[in-house]
Amino acid sequence: MNVIFLTLGISLTLALIFLLGFLWATRKGQYDDLATPGQRMLIEDFDGKKNASNNEEE
């Protein structure tokens, strides 16, 4: 029976930690814009710079 109380206490503590982490993230604006980061990784950056490997080959 003591194992049940121990497991229940640990699980409630862990759930509280995750809840506080989620609330902190929402207050800091982590979930404000979900679409842009996914689209940003698909767009290539054309900044005019060449890679170091391209400069060595020329």
PDB file of C-alpha atoms in Angstrom:
ATOM      1  CA  MET A   1       0.000   0.000   0.000  1.00  0.00           C
ATOM      2  CA  ASN A   2       2.920   2.330   0.680  1.00  0.00           C
ATOM      3  CA  VAL A   3       4.128   1.871  -2.883  1.00  0.00           C
ATOM      4  CA  ILE A   4       0.809   3.191  -4.214  1.00  0.00           C
ATOM      5  CA  PHE A   5       1.079   6.348  -2.117  1.00  0.00           C
ATOM      6  CA  LEU A   6       4.690   6.840  -3.155  1.00  0.00           C
ATOM      7  CA  THR A   7       3.864   6.368  -6.843  1.00  0.00           C
ATOM      8  CA  LEU A   8       0.853   8.665  -6.562  1.00  0.00           C
ATOM      9  CA  GLY A   9       2.936  11.372  -4.906  1.00  0.00           C
ATOM     10  CA  ILE A  10       5.691  11.145  -7.502  1.00  0.00           C
ATOM     11  CA  SER A  11       3.215  11.222 -10.397  1.00  0.00           C
ATOM     12  CA  LEU A  12       1.350  14.235  -8.994  1.00  0.00           C
ATOM     13  CA  THR A  13       4.622  16.078  -8.436  1.00  0.00           C
ATOM     14  CA  LEU A  14       5.742  15.319 -11.978  1.00  0.00           C
ATOM     15  CA  ALA A  15       2.366  16.411 -13.378  1.00  0.00           C
ATOM     16  CA  LEU A  16       2.620  19.682 -11.440  1.00  0.00           C
ATOM     17  CA  ILE A  17       6.112  20.317 -12.835  1.00  0.00           C
ATOM     18  CA  PHE A  18       4.891  19.761 -16.401  1.00  0.00           C
ATOM     19  CA  LEU A  19       1.856  21.997 -15.808  1.00  0.00           C
ATOM     20  CA  LEU A  20       4.037  24.800 -14.460  1.00  0.00           C
ATOM     21  CA  GLY A  21       6.394  24.412 -17.427  1.00  0.00           C
ATOM     22  CA  PHE A  22       3.484  24.617 -19.863  1.00  0.00           C
ATOM     23  CA  LEU A  23       2.047  27.696 -18.163  1.00  0.00           C
ATOM     24  CA  TRP A  24       5.464  29.366 -18.160  1.00  0.00           C
ATOM     25  CA  ALA A  25       5.901  28.648 -21.883  1.00  0.00           C
ATOM     26  CA  THR A  26       2.487  30.048 -22.785  1.00  0.00           C
ATOM     27  CA  ARG A  27       3.091  33.222 -20.797  1.00  0.00           C
ATOM     28  CA  LYS A  28       6.468  33.745 -22.493  1.00  0.00           C
ATOM     29  CA  GLY A  29       4.856  33.449 -25.944  1.00  0.00           C
ATOM     30  CA  GLN A  30       6.322  30.119 -27.032  1.00  0.00           C
ATOM     31  CA  TYR A  31       3.076  29.086 -28.742  1.00  0.00           C
ATOM     32  CA  ASP A  32       2.121  32.404 -30.360  1.00  0.00           C
ATOM     33  CA  ASP A  33       3.231  31.640 -33.925  1.00  0.00           C
ATOM     34  CA  LEU A  34       3.254  27.973 -34.843  1.00  0.00           C
ATOM     35  CA  ALA A  35       3.185  28.301 -38.653  1.00  0.00           C
ATOM     36  CA  THR A  36       6.191  30.522 -39.409  1.00  0.00           C
ATOM     37  CA  PRO A  37       9.021  28.321 -38.036  1.00  0.00           C
ATOM     38  CA  GLY A  38       7.795  25.375 -40.092  1.00  0.00           C
ATOM     39  CA  GLN A  39       7.643  27.484 -43.243  1.00  0.00           C
ATOM     40  CA  ARG A  40      10.948  29.214 -42.561  1.00  0.00           C
ATOM     41  CA  MET A  41      12.884  25.956 -42.761  1.00  0.00           C
ATOM     42  CA  LEU A  42      11.510  25.329 -46.274  1.00  0.00           C
ATOM     43  CA  ILE A  43      12.623  28.693 -47.681  1.00  0.00           C
ATOM     44  CA  GLU A  44      16.239  28.910 -48.827  1.00  0.00           C
ATOM     45  CA  ASP A  45      18.322  31.845 -47.666  1.00  0.00           C
ATOM     46  CA  PHE A  46      19.904  33.717 -50.563  1.00  0.00           C
ATOM     47  CA  ASP A  47      22.272  36.116 -48.865  1.00  0.00           C
ATOM     48  CA  GLY A  48      24.969  36.133 -51.544  1.00  0.00           C
ATOM     49  CA  LYS A  49      27.542  34.312 -49.455  1.00  0.00           C
ATOM     50  CA  LYS A  50      29.382  31.314 -50.819  1.00  0.00           C
ATOM     51  CA  ASN A  51      30.376  28.317 -48.787  1.00  0.00           C
ATOM     52  CA  ALA A  52      34.007  27.878 -47.842  1.00  0.00           C
ATOM     53  CA  SER A  53      34.107  24.651 -49.847  1.00  0.00           C
ATOM     54  CA  ASN A  54      33.012  26.509 -52.996  1.00  0.00           C
ATOM     55  CA  ASN A  55      35.775  29.087 -52.565  1.00  0.00           C
ATOM     56  CA  GLU A  56      38.443  26.398 -52.230  1.00  0.00           C
ATOM     57  CA  GLU A  57      37.399  24.668 -55.457  1.00  0.00           C
ATOM     58  CA  GLU A  58      37.704  27.803 -57.595  1.00  0.00           C
TER      59      GLU A  58
END
